[in-house]
Each structure stands twice: as structure tokens, then as C-alpha cells.
GROMACS .gro file of C-alpha atoms in nm:
model
  469
    1MET     CA    1  -0.002   0.002   0.013
    2GLU     CA    2   0.272   0.276   0.098
    3ASN     CA    3   0.461   0.194  -0.269
    4ASN     CA    4   0.107   0.230  -0.443
    5ALA     CA    5   0.080   0.592  -0.248
    6LEU     CA    6   0.432   0.667  -0.335
    7GLN     CA    7   0.405   0.569  -0.708
    8PRO     CA    8   0.225   0.877  -0.828
    9GLN     CA    9   0.521   1.153  -0.686
   10VAL     CA   10   0.761   0.875  -0.831
   11ASP     CA   11   0.620   0.930  -1.176
   12VAL     CA   12   0.631   1.297  -1.138
   13ILE     CA   13   0.991   1.308  -1.070
   14ALA     CA   14   1.060   1.038  -1.326
   15ALA     CA   15   0.927   1.309  -1.599
   16PHE     CA   16   1.123   1.570  -1.463
   17TRP     CA   17   1.452   1.404  -1.503
   18ASP     CA   18   1.326   1.264  -1.837
   19GLY     CA   19   1.258   1.635  -1.953
   20LEU     CA   20   1.608   1.778  -1.923
   21ASP     CA   21   1.862   1.775  -2.185
   22ARG     CA   22   2.138   1.722  -1.989
   23ILE     CA   23   2.147   1.551  -1.662
   24PRO     CA   24   2.402   1.700  -1.372
   25LEU     CA   25   2.567   1.469  -1.175
   26THR     CA   26   2.405   1.529  -0.818
   27LYS     CA   27   2.285   1.323  -0.540
   28ARG     CA   28   1.909   1.337  -0.659
   29ALA     CA   29   2.044   1.217  -0.982
   30LEU     CA   30   2.220   0.944  -0.854
   31ARG     CA   31   1.935   0.821  -0.648
   32GLU     CA   32   1.672   0.820  -0.936
   33LEU     CA   33   1.951   0.604  -1.108
   34ASN     CA   34   1.940   0.351  -0.817
   35ARG     CA   35   1.521   0.391  -0.802
   36ARG     CA   36   1.536   0.292  -1.164
   37ASN     CA   37   1.826   0.002  -1.152
   38HIS     CA   38   1.682  -0.166  -0.842
   39PRO     CA   39   1.275  -0.100  -0.813
   40ILE     CA   40   1.171  -0.140  -0.432
   41GLY     CA   41   0.961  -0.460  -0.360
   42THR     CA   42   1.062  -0.645  -0.634
   43SER     CA   43   1.338  -0.941  -0.680
   44ARG     CA   44   1.618  -0.883  -0.925
   45ASN     CA   45   1.556  -1.215  -1.051
   46ALA     CA   46   1.175  -1.198  -1.043
   47LYS     CA   47   1.000  -1.433  -1.281
   48SER     CA   48   0.623  -1.374  -1.391
   49ARG     CA   49   0.449  -1.607  -1.188
   50SER     CA   50   0.063  -1.728  -1.184
   51PRO     CA   51  -0.162  -1.601  -0.932
   52TRP     CA   52  -0.168  -1.829  -0.636
   53PRO     CA   53  -0.440  -2.101  -0.569
   54THR     CA   54  -0.731  -1.989  -0.354
   55THR     CA   55  -0.772  -2.339  -0.175
   56ILE     CA   56  -0.535  -2.461   0.113
   57GLU     CA   57  -0.581  -2.830  -0.088
   58ARG     CA   58  -0.468  -2.706  -0.385
   59PHE     CA   59  -0.176  -2.492  -0.187
   60SER     CA   60  -0.056  -2.781  -0.037
   61ARG     CA   61  -0.133  -3.061  -0.293
   62LYS     CA   62   0.266  -3.017  -0.471
   63GLY     CA   63   0.478  -2.949  -0.175
   64GLY     CA   64   0.365  -2.550  -0.076
   65PRO     CA   65   0.434  -2.251  -0.263
   66ASP     CA   66   0.730  -2.167  -0.475
   67LEU     CA   67   0.960  -1.972  -0.329
   68THR     CA   68   1.222  -1.932  -0.616
   69ASP     CA   69   1.072  -1.541  -0.610
   70LEU     CA   70   1.252  -1.477  -0.260
   71ARG     CA   71   1.599  -1.566  -0.390
   72ASN     CA   72   1.861  -1.233  -0.340
   73PHE     CA   73   1.540  -1.069  -0.173
   74PRO     CA   74   1.718  -0.767   0.004
   75ASN     CA   75   1.722  -0.814   0.408
   76PRO     CA   76   1.470  -0.642   0.599
   77GLU     CA   77   1.728  -0.360   0.731
   78ASP     CA   78   1.821  -0.289   0.352
   79ARG     CA   79   1.457  -0.275   0.233
   80THR     CA   80   1.384   0.000   0.526
   81GLU     CA   81   1.679   0.190   0.435
   82ASP     CA   82   1.569   0.179   0.050
   83MET     CA   83   1.230   0.304   0.126
   84LYS     CA   84   1.370   0.622   0.365
   85SER     CA   85   1.591   0.673   0.054
   86THR     CA   86   1.276   0.696  -0.182
   87THR     CA   87   1.042   0.930   0.060
   88HIS     CA   88   1.316   1.174   0.001
   89ARG     CA   89   1.373   1.096  -0.347
   90THR     CA   90   0.979   1.181  -0.411
   91THR     CA   91   1.031   1.546  -0.316
   92LYS     CA   92   0.982   1.799  -0.608
   93THR     CA   93   1.257   2.001  -0.727
   94ASN     CA   94   1.328   2.311  -0.594
   95PRO     CA   95   1.576   2.603  -0.648
   96TYR     CA   96   1.853   2.412  -0.446
   97ASP     CA   97   1.863   2.155  -0.704
   98SER     CA   98   2.149   2.213  -0.997
   99ALA     CA   99   1.880   2.110  -1.254
  100PHE     CA  100   1.629   2.351  -1.137
  101GLN     CA  101   1.804   2.635  -1.370
  102GLN     CA  102   1.783   2.438  -1.681
  103HIS     CA  103   1.397   2.272  -1.617
  104LEU     CA  104   1.328   2.612  -1.655
  105THR     CA  105   1.541   2.682  -1.933
  106ASN     CA  106   1.397   2.398  -2.124
  107HIS     CA  107   1.034   2.554  -2.072
  108GLY     CA  108   1.134   2.923  -2.197
  109ILE     CA  109   1.187   3.069  -1.866
  110TYR     CA  110   1.538   3.240  -1.889
  111PRO     CA  111   1.770   3.399  -1.636
  112PRO     CA  112   2.013   3.700  -1.686
  113LYS     CA  113   2.200   3.724  -1.980
  114TYR     CA  114   2.075   3.403  -2.110
  115LYS     CA  115   2.233   3.344  -2.456
  116TYR     CA  116   2.032   3.148  -2.708
  117PRO     CA  117   2.198   2.832  -2.869
  118SER     CA  118   2.191   2.988  -3.212
  119GLY     CA  119   2.308   3.345  -3.070
  120GLY     CA  120   2.197   3.646  -2.942
  121PHE     CA  121   2.052   3.727  -2.600
  122ALA     CA  122   1.717   3.732  -2.439
  123PRO     CA  123   1.592   4.066  -2.531
  124LYS     CA  124   1.541   4.359  -2.262
  125PRO     CA  125   1.198   4.512  -2.191
  126SER     CA  126   1.092   4.827  -2.378
  127ASN     CA  127   1.012   4.990  -2.085
  128TRP     CA  128   1.385   4.940  -1.898
  129ASP     CA  129   1.518   5.288  -1.933
  130GLU     CA  130   1.166   5.425  -1.800
  131ILE     CA  131   1.177   5.178  -1.484
  132PHE     CA  132   1.555   5.276  -1.418
  133ALA     CA  133   1.482   5.647  -1.443
  134ARG     CA  134   1.222   5.575  -1.159
  135THR     CA  135   1.518   5.433  -0.937
  136THR     CA  136   1.681   5.766  -0.871
  137ARG     CA  137   1.321   5.970  -0.758
  138PRO     CA  138   1.430   6.162  -0.466
  139ARG     CA  139   1.216   6.076  -0.159
  140ALA     CA  140   1.124   6.325   0.121
  141SER     CA  141   1.134   6.053   0.393
  142LEU     CA  142   1.511   6.007   0.349
  143SER     CA  143   1.584   6.377   0.333
  144SER     CA  144   1.657   6.400   0.689
  145ALA     CA  145   2.033   6.365   0.793
  146THR     CA  146   2.037   6.253   1.122
  147GLY     CA  147   1.701   6.049   1.093
  148LEU     CA  148   1.901   5.867   0.784
  149ALA     CA  149   2.255   5.838   0.964
  150GLU     CA  150   2.094   5.619   1.235
  151LEU     CA  151   1.876   5.403   1.000
  152CYS     CA  152   2.172   5.327   0.787
  153ARG     CA  153   2.394   5.231   1.148
  154THR     CA  154   2.090   5.032   1.248
  155ILE     CA  155   2.083   4.822   0.898
  156ASP     CA  156   2.443   4.776   0.884
  157ASP     CA  157   2.426   4.651   1.273
  158GLU     CA  158   2.143   4.419   1.172
  159LEU     CA  159   2.282   4.271   0.861
  160GLY     CA  160   2.653   4.220   1.035
  161SER     CA  161   2.476   4.038   1.304
  162CYS     CA  162   2.275   3.789   1.100
  163ALA     CA  163   2.364   3.415   1.079
  164ARG     CA  164   2.087   3.253   0.925
  165GLU     CA  165   1.864   3.338   0.650
  166VAL     CA  166   1.564   3.380   0.924
  167ASN     CA  167   1.781   3.638   1.080
  168VAL     CA  168   1.774   3.813   0.711
  169SER     CA  169   1.419   3.867   0.733
  170CYS     CA  170   1.412   4.033   1.003
  171CYS     CA  171   1.609   4.323   0.871
  172VAL     CA  172   1.343   4.401   0.622
  173PRO     CA  173   1.112   4.596   0.821
  174LEU     CA  174   1.395   4.836   0.867
  175LEU     CA  175   1.379   4.863   0.464
  176ARG     CA  176   1.051   4.940   0.427
  177SER     CA  177   0.842   5.273   0.364
  178LYS     CA  178   0.639   5.380   0.640
  179THR     CA  179   0.318   5.428   0.344
  180ASP     CA  180   0.371   5.044   0.283
  181GLU     CA  181   0.015   4.894   0.366
  182PRO     CA  182   0.048   4.589   0.525
  183LYS     CA  183  -0.232   4.411   0.360
  184THR     CA  184  -0.024   4.430   0.049
  185ARG     CA  185   0.272   4.202   0.153
  186SER     CA  186   0.328   3.888   0.287
  187MET     CA  187   0.586   3.672   0.364
  188GLY     CA  188   0.668   3.275   0.355
  189CYS     CA  189   0.354   3.242   0.131
  190GLN     CA  190   0.366   2.926  -0.107
  191PHE     CA  191   0.223   2.961  -0.409
  192LYS     CA  192  -0.021   2.630  -0.404
  193ASN     CA  193  -0.326   2.811  -0.608
  194LEU     CA  194  -0.144   2.952  -0.908
  195ALA     CA  195  -0.119   2.705  -1.215
  196PRO     CA  196   0.198   2.542  -1.272
  197LEU     CA  197   0.476   2.737  -1.509
  198THR     CA  198   0.589   2.438  -1.685
  199ASP     CA  199   0.494   2.069  -1.622
  200GLY     CA  200   0.431   2.070  -1.268
  201THR     CA  201   0.740   1.874  -1.168
  202LEU     CA  202   0.871   2.167  -0.963
  203THR     CA  203   0.791   2.292  -0.598
  204ALA     CA  204   0.528   2.538  -0.531
  205SER     CA  205   0.681   2.906  -0.529
  206CYS     CA  206   0.738   2.999  -0.173
  207PRO     CA  207   0.854   3.390  -0.190
  208ASP     CA  208   1.049   3.527   0.115
  209VAL     CA  209   0.896   3.850   0.068
  210TYR     CA  210   0.632   3.970  -0.179
  211TYR     CA  211   0.376   4.244  -0.229
  212GLY     CA  212   0.063   4.233  -0.421
  213ALA     CA  213  -0.287   4.378  -0.426
  214ARG     CA  214  -0.562   4.378  -0.163
  215PRO     CA  215  -0.791   4.083  -0.287
  216GLU     CA  216  -1.088   4.305  -0.252
  217SER     CA  217  -0.930   4.541  -0.523
  218LEU     CA  218  -1.012   4.328  -0.824
  219ASP     CA  219  -1.416   4.249  -0.924
  220PRO     CA  220  -1.516   3.930  -0.766
  221GLU     CA  221  -1.606   3.777  -1.096
  222LEU     CA  222  -1.297   3.814  -1.241
  223GLN     CA  223  -1.113   3.712  -0.977
  224LEU     CA  224  -1.297   3.370  -0.963
  225ALA     CA  225  -1.288   3.378  -1.334
  226CYS     CA  226  -0.894   3.386  -1.350
  227ASP     CA  227  -0.821   3.288  -0.986
  228ARG     CA  228  -0.533   3.026  -1.090
  229LEU     CA  229  -0.365   3.323  -1.221
  230VAL     CA  230  -0.395   3.579  -0.999
  231SER     CA  231  -0.446   3.428  -0.636
  232PRO     CA  232  -0.121   3.260  -0.512
  233SER     CA  233  -0.286   3.111  -0.203
  234LYS     CA  234  -0.645   2.979  -0.136
  235LYS     CA  235  -0.638   3.144   0.161
  236LYS     CA  236  -0.849   3.516   0.066
  237ASP     CA  237  -0.668   3.765   0.289
  238GLU     CA  238  -0.336   3.697   0.105
  239PRO     CA  239  -0.238   3.965  -0.128
  240MET     CA  240  -0.313   3.864  -0.500
  241LEU     CA  241  -0.164   3.949  -0.827
  242PRO     CA  242   0.225   3.971  -0.704
  243ASN     CA  243   0.467   4.180  -0.887
  244PHE     CA  244   0.716   4.250  -0.641
  245PHE     CA  245   0.943   3.988  -0.489
  246MET     CA  246   1.255   3.959  -0.259
  247ALA     CA  247   1.456   3.629  -0.228
  248LEU     CA  248   1.687   3.655   0.110
  249LYS     CA  249   1.990   3.465   0.175
  250GLY     CA  250   2.195   3.451   0.473
  251PRO     CA  251   2.595   3.432   0.491
  252SER     CA  252   2.611   3.072   0.393
  253GLY     CA  253   2.349   3.103   0.134
  254GLU     CA  254   2.451   3.091  -0.231
  255LEU     CA  255   2.361   3.415  -0.494
  256PRO     CA  256   2.263   3.151  -0.783
  257ILE     CA  257   1.998   2.956  -0.586
  258ALA     CA  258   1.842   3.326  -0.491
  259GLU     CA  259   1.861   3.407  -0.839
  260ASN     CA  260   1.674   3.080  -0.948
  261GLN     CA  261   1.444   3.135  -0.683
  262ALA     CA  262   1.376   3.515  -0.807
  263CYS     CA  263   1.358   3.393  -1.172
  264TYR     CA  264   1.070   3.135  -1.073
  265ASP     CA  265   0.882   3.370  -0.837
  266GLY     CA  266   0.925   3.669  -1.129
  267ALA     CA  267   0.759   3.463  -1.389
  268PHE     CA  268   0.448   3.401  -1.195
  269GLY     CA  269   0.388   3.748  -1.142
  270ALA     CA  270   0.465   3.835  -1.529
  271ARG     CA  271   0.246   3.608  -1.627
  272ALA     CA  272  -0.066   3.736  -1.437
  273LEU     CA  273   0.035   4.111  -1.471
  274SER     CA  274   0.066   4.068  -1.831
  275PHE     CA  275  -0.289   3.852  -1.866
  276LEU     CA  276  -0.434   4.149  -1.655
  277ILE     CA  277  -0.278   4.411  -1.877
  278SER     CA  278  -0.391   4.264  -2.200
  279LEU     CA  279  -0.732   4.197  -2.028
  280GLY     CA  280  -0.755   4.581  -1.976
  281SER     CA  281  -0.600   4.769  -2.222
  282GLY     CA  282  -0.568   4.744  -2.605
  283ALA     CA  283  -0.168   4.643  -2.570
  284ARG     CA  284  -0.079   4.321  -2.702
  285VAL     CA  285   0.188   4.234  -2.413
  286LEU     CA  286   0.376   4.021  -2.556
  287GLU     CA  287   0.473   4.214  -2.884
  288ASP     CA  288   0.488   4.514  -2.636
  289GLY     CA  289   0.742   4.336  -2.414
  290ARG     CA  290   0.697   4.590  -2.141
  291ALA     CA  291   0.810   4.474  -1.802
  292TYR     CA  292   0.529   4.476  -1.512
  293THR     CA  293   0.708   4.273  -1.264
  294ILE     CA  294   1.037   4.317  -1.018
  295THR     CA  295   1.196   4.072  -0.847
  296CYS     CA  296   1.531   4.133  -0.598
  297THR     CA  297   1.783   3.946  -0.445
  298LEU     CA  298   1.954   4.036  -0.056
  299LYS     CA  299   2.283   3.835  -0.010
  300ASP     CA  300   2.554   4.006   0.213
  301GLY     CA  301   2.401   4.371   0.206
  302VAL     CA  302   2.386   4.373  -0.142
  303LEU     CA  303   2.070   4.405  -0.321
  304ARG     CA  304   2.031   4.307  -0.689
  305PHE     CA  305   1.744   4.439  -0.866
  306TYR     CA  306   1.568   4.252  -1.209
  307THR     CA  307   1.290   4.243  -1.417
  308CYS     CA  308   1.046   4.001  -1.558
  309HIS     CA  309   0.872   3.992  -1.872
  310LEU     CA  310   0.701   3.806  -2.144
  311TYR     CA  311   0.761   3.838  -2.483
  312LYS     CA  312   0.671   3.634  -2.802
  313PRO     CA  313   0.871   3.326  -2.805
  314ARG     CA  314   1.077   3.214  -3.095
  315ASP     CA  315   0.976   2.837  -3.056
  316PRO     CA  316   0.607   2.838  -3.214
  317ARG     CA  317   0.538   2.573  -2.965
  318ARG     CA  318   0.507   2.790  -2.700
  319VAL     CA  319   0.282   3.072  -2.611
  320TRP     CA  320   0.514   3.275  -2.425
  321GLU     CA  321   0.892   3.319  -2.298
  322CYS     CA  322   0.994   3.478  -2.018
  323ALA     CA  323   1.315   3.684  -1.938
  324MET     CA  324   1.489   3.774  -1.616
  325THR     CA  325   1.691   4.108  -1.663
  326LEU     CA  326   1.924   4.252  -1.431
  327LEU     CA  327   1.817   4.648  -1.361
  328CYS     CA  328   2.099   4.787  -1.100
  329VAL     CA  329   2.279   4.653  -0.783
  330CYS     CA  330   2.287   4.868  -0.455
  331VAL     CA  331   2.495   4.835  -0.150
  332LEU     CA  332   2.328   4.848   0.196
  333ASN     CA  333   2.589   4.785   0.436
  334GLY     CA  334   2.857   5.046   0.281
  335SER     CA  335   2.865   5.421   0.324
  336GLN     CA  336   2.581   5.617   0.390
  337VAL     CA  337   2.549   5.774   0.057
  338GLN     CA  338   2.504   5.394  -0.073
  339CYS     CA  339   2.300   5.294   0.210
  340LYS     CA  340   2.038   5.577   0.128
  341ASP     CA  341   2.078   5.511  -0.263
  342ALA     CA  342   1.985   5.121  -0.205
  343LEU     CA  343   1.678   5.253   0.005
  344THR     CA  344   1.581   5.505  -0.208
  345THR     CA  345   1.572   5.253  -0.525
  346LEU     CA  346   1.395   4.980  -0.313
  347ARG     CA  347   1.131   5.198  -0.182
  348ASN     CA  348   1.049   5.356  -0.557
  349LEU     CA  349   1.059   5.014  -0.722
  350VAL     CA  350   0.767   4.898  -0.471
  351GLU     CA  351   0.600   5.205  -0.535
  352TRP     CA  352   0.607   5.160  -0.899
  353ALA     CA  353   0.527   4.784  -0.900
  354GLN     CA  354   0.178   4.919  -0.666
  355GLU     CA  355   0.124   5.208  -0.958
  356THR     CA  356   0.143   4.940  -1.191
  357ARG     CA  357  -0.090   4.673  -1.027
  358ASP     CA  358  -0.326   4.948  -0.933
  359ALA     CA  359  -0.381   5.047  -1.285
  360ALA     CA  360  -0.390   4.724  -1.424
  361ILE     CA  361  -0.671   4.629  -1.177
  362ASN     CA  362  -0.849   4.927  -1.258
  363LEU     CA  363  -0.882   4.904  -1.644
  364ALA     CA  364  -0.967   4.514  -1.586
  365ASN     CA  365  -1.246   4.604  -1.372
  366ASP     CA  366  -1.379   4.873  -1.622
  367VAL     CA  367  -1.364   4.653  -1.887
  368TRP     CA  368  -1.505   4.333  -1.709
  369ARG     CA  369  -1.807   4.542  -1.592
  370ARG     CA  370  -1.906   4.694  -1.895
  371SER     CA  371  -1.890   4.365  -2.073
  372GLU     CA  372  -2.211   4.246  -1.834
  373GLY     CA  373  -2.138   3.871  -1.907
  374ARG     CA  374  -2.056   3.918  -2.300
  375LEU     CA  375  -1.715   3.795  -2.219
  376SER     CA  376  -1.605   3.472  -2.094
  377CYS     CA  377  -1.271   3.387  -1.944
  378GLY     CA  378  -1.175   3.126  -2.207
  379GLU     CA  379  -1.220   3.402  -2.444
  380LEU     CA  380  -0.978   3.660  -2.268
  381LEU     CA  381  -0.710   3.385  -2.206
  382ASP     CA  382  -0.743   3.267  -2.585
  383ALA     CA  383  -0.688   3.618  -2.707
  384PHE     CA  384  -0.398   3.639  -2.460
  385ALA     CA  385  -0.255   3.335  -2.545
  386LYS     CA  386  -0.272   3.375  -2.926
  387ASN     CA  387  -0.161   3.756  -2.892
  388LYS     CA  388  -0.454   3.848  -3.074
  389LYS     CA  389  -0.765   4.097  -2.981
  390SER     CA  390  -0.752   4.233  -2.623
  391ALA     CA  391  -1.059   4.220  -2.403
  392GLN     CA  392  -1.174   4.591  -2.476
  393HIS     CA  393  -1.127   4.500  -2.870
  394LEU     CA  394  -1.333   4.186  -2.809
  395LEU     CA  395  -1.592   4.391  -2.657
  396GLU     CA  396  -1.618   4.643  -2.893
  397HIS     CA  397  -1.645   4.371  -3.157
  398LYS     CA  398  -1.965   4.215  -2.953
  399GLU     CA  399  -2.120   4.540  -2.957
  400HIS     CA  400  -2.091   4.610  -3.325
  401THR     CA  401  -2.201   4.237  -3.421
  402ASN     CA  402  -2.460   4.184  -3.150
  403VAL     CA  403  -2.257   3.841  -3.050
  404GLY     CA  404  -2.357   3.746  -2.714
  405LEU     CA  405  -2.208   3.490  -2.494
  406GLU     CA  406  -2.127   3.145  -2.619
  407ASP     CA  407  -2.240   2.841  -2.391
  408SER     CA  408  -2.021   2.878  -2.103
  409GLU     CA  409  -2.151   2.561  -1.899
  410HIS     CA  410  -1.828   2.461  -1.943
  411GLN     CA  411  -1.621   2.769  -1.866
  412ASP     CA  412  -1.434   2.605  -1.569
  413GLU     CA  413  -1.277   2.343  -1.774
  414THR     CA  414  -1.216   2.477  -2.109
  415ILE     CA  415  -1.003   2.747  -2.062
  416LEU     CA  416  -0.751   2.789  -2.335
  417CYS     CA  417  -0.838   2.651  -2.722
  418ILE     CA  418  -0.529   2.646  -2.946
  419GLN     CA  419  -0.573   2.550  -3.326
  420HIS     CA  420  -0.315   2.353  -3.534
  421SER     CA  421  -0.356   2.201  -3.883
  422LYS     CA  422  -0.399   1.833  -3.890
  423SER     CA  423  -0.047   1.815  -4.063
  424SER     CA  424   0.121   2.005  -3.782
  425ARG     CA  425  -0.068   1.953  -3.452
  426PRO     CA  426   0.198   1.864  -3.199
  427ARG     CA  427   0.169   1.559  -2.976
  428SER     CA  428   0.203   1.619  -2.631
  429ASP     CA  429   0.559   1.482  -2.558
  430ASP     CA  430   0.700   1.696  -2.847
  431ILE     CA  431   0.590   2.003  -2.644
  432THR     CA  432   0.874   2.124  -2.407
  433GLY     CA  433   0.753   2.477  -2.343
  434PRO     CA  434   0.474   2.668  -2.185
  435THR     CA  435   0.228   2.580  -2.433
  436THR     CA  436  -0.055   2.709  -2.187
  437LEU     CA  437  -0.056   2.967  -1.979
  438ASP     CA  438  -0.004   2.728  -1.682
  439GLY     CA  439   0.225   2.545  -1.883
  440ARG     CA  440   0.063   2.194  -1.794
  441ILE     CA  441  -0.096   1.984  -2.094
  442THR     CA  442  -0.376   1.787  -2.001
  443LYS     CA  443  -0.601   1.574  -2.257
  444ARG     CA  444  -0.703   1.682  -2.555
  445ARG     CA  445  -1.070   1.666  -2.652
  446ARG     CA  446  -1.235   1.754  -2.995
  447ILE     CA  447  -1.469   2.051  -2.959
  448ALA     CA  448  -1.565   2.137  -3.338
  449GLU     CA  449  -1.420   2.120  -3.664
  450LYS     CA  450  -1.285   2.403  -3.845
  451PRO     CA  451  -1.151   2.444  -4.167
  452SER     CA  452  -0.792   2.470  -4.082
  453GLY     CA  453  -0.805   2.202  -3.843
  454THR     CA  454  -0.912   2.059  -3.508
  455CYS     CA  455  -0.930   2.261  -3.181
  456SER     CA  456  -0.726   2.106  -2.898
  457THR     CA  457  -0.836   2.214  -2.524
  458TYR     CA  458  -0.602   2.277  -2.269
  459ASN     CA  459  -0.713   2.289  -1.886
  460LEU     CA  460  -0.585   2.545  -1.665
  461ARG     CA  461  -0.672   2.366  -1.373
  462PRO     CA  462  -0.442   2.098  -1.355
  463ARG     CA  463  -0.568   1.722  -1.301
  464PRO     CA  464  -0.491   1.599  -0.936
  465GLY     CA  465  -0.211   1.346  -0.995
  466PRO     CA  466   0.149   1.323  -1.212
  467LEU     CA  467   0.101   1.406  -1.597
  468ARG     CA  468   0.148   1.080  -1.761
  469LYS     CA  469   0.248   1.027  -2.147
   0.00000   0.00000   0.00000
């Protein structure tokens, strides 16, 4: 029974390793190799046997049962060790694994300064200069020389005494602005409600700190329709639509791991904001290539800020690709001038992220309420995925043509439809990128006949259990 309970998790981990182009030599990889070479609960020389007799007379007629299957079976203590290793092995891959970044890259989520195999780097966001200019805007709260000197000294002392990552998180309140609203930030919240970015083999994102919008700021019907894109947690009091993240590391932490975490977190925020902005405005976010999400890392008193944005993919099998771009580097525990610049940059970018969220929410609410039920979430996700008309354009088109909302009885299931020609329709095992908004491919079912081919349906809400080929 225990092996049967672990089997779904084992299948998920096996799918992760099978999807890598190159498998690194790590302890996790060796454990997976051992699991495949010596499955638990089976004999190495086991042969297929017929079912055992059901009556004692037939059971003992020829001397009892055949025990040849027990030859070379491991000792009980060895079996216990194997079961312990199996429990550890079934943990989903997280940013601490060296194969984590490769998995993201294989699915079109790129780290800073990523260079394509064919040449050329991942593009910078088109509004990079605009965001960078915002970092230097003066702040009245940091104009007092006396108060600033005391604040910088306190930050330097606190960061210098941090021995672990949990101590670094205690320094975050010193970096905030006094105008920060408590209900727009959260710490240690796992993003278990968001749809997976790739194939579901990665652990749920858990940013150390993130900023988002208050749940009641978005129209309740719209929030329910796109819940798996904008609501990180099933707890309704957690901030939604996150677009500013912080990854904290202690003195013994590693910067590449913090960047992996920041890249993973930022991709969730970029997907959510891009969808909501495409819903409320006439912008085609994949073509515009603008950034709406900021991530930062804090390690040894150094703040590194990055932008995350979606753009039109190079691979036609993907809906979007995401790039993480370095914005600037600031030092908190240096001179007073450096500390002031770091605090100014941090607080300005938190403010910019809030303004971006508020503008996107206001536009989306306005369009959704004007639609009066004539737009379905499936239509909106479809338009965003195909980089075609925005919600505003769809609404104007329906107003002119007097087209009502189509049958939406299965709206929760049918979220995104992508058309393929019959000759070029990809197989599920050929798709290596985020082919849907959530990146998870579920079973296809035929919807309607079209002249150009068939319509394949992808479910935004992933199925329980692993993805099986």
C-alpha cells in the first residue's frame, strides 16, 4: 500500500528527469538512477508467476508454494533504508537543485544574460529605461540627515549580526517605507493555488517576501474566473496579483540559488500582470515586451534588482517566453550614501510595482463590468495566448455585431483553445515549453470542426496526480 501511495510522486520525479537535455551529476540524479536500477519490492531475478491458488488443498498439493521469487531478496534492514531514500527522493525539485535552472530554461524561462544556442541574448524589456529612471527619484522620507544616519547604522548592525536566513528576514522591516500597507505584502506564503509554469514537476513557489494587491480590489467575478492566475493562495486574505518579490540569503547562502528563486517567482508575477493588462487595455503585451514585475535578491547586504517580462516566443510551440534582466545593484552596508541610494531604489520600485498593479486592476475591472457577462474567461485567455485582440477589442466587436456570450456551461474546464493544422498538430511529448498559460498539458478533446484543423483544449486547472504520457 505504501508503494502504491508513493507511485504518483515517483512518476512526477521521473518525468522531470526525462525532460532534461543534460542530466547533472548530483545526489538526486544518483538516487533516481538507483531507483530505476533496483525498484523497491521486486526481486532482481523475479520471474512472472501465475496467481496463487485460492484453496489450501490446491496450495499444499505439490509441496507448498514456490519460493524461488525470494532468492536474492534484500534483507529487511536494507529494505528499510531503501524506503527511507524513496521518501526523500519523491520530493519535487526546488531552486536548490542544480537541474532547476535547466528545467526553467527548457521551458522558456530564462535567467539574466541568457544567450540562445543559435546566438543572441534574451531581449530586455522595452520600458527598461523608464523603470531605471524611476529608481533615482528623490524621497522625502530619506532627506533628514540625522534620521538617515541612524537608520543606515541600524541596518548595518542588523545585517552584520545575521547568522542565518531567518535573521535576514528580520531586517526587512527596516527597509520598508512608512507608507507601505500591511495588507499588500506577505512573507513565506506558498503559491500552491497558482497554475504551474511548466509541467508540474517543480515545487510550489514560496517567495521570502512579496507585494501584491488587496483581494477585494479586483472584481469578485473576474477574480473567480482567473483565480489560478492571480491568486497565489487559497487563503483569501493573502495579497493577490504579486509583482514585487524578494529572495533573501544568509551568509552561507548562495547567490545562484537566490537568482533561481527570484526568476521562478518573477515568472508567476509576469504571467499574471501581463494577462490582466492585456485584458484591460488594447496592448498586446507579448509584442510590446514591457516589464510589469520586479524581483530582487538580498545577499551579504547587496540588493540586486531584476525585471521579469513576457515576450513573443522564438519557438512556435510556446505561447510565451519569459526573460529576467538585471536592472541595478545597490549596497546597504556600505557608506551612508550607498545605503541611501539602496533604500531609495527599493522603495521607489515597490511604489512603481503598486502603481502598475493598481492601473492594471482598474482597467480590467472597468472592461469586465462593461461586458455585463458577454465575455468569458476562456475568450480572454485565448486572446492573450494567441496575442490577438484584447478584452476591450473583443467587447467592441460584440457590441457592433450583437454577438452574445457563447455557451459557457463548461467554462471552468475549457479555458484555452489553440488551433493546429492536422498536418502540424504537435504531440504532447513534443511540446517542451509553456504551451498554455499554466504550462500544464492535459488530455485533449475534440470541440468543433474548423476549416483550418481541430481545436485542442488545454485545462488551466491541472488534474490531480502526475502527468502521464
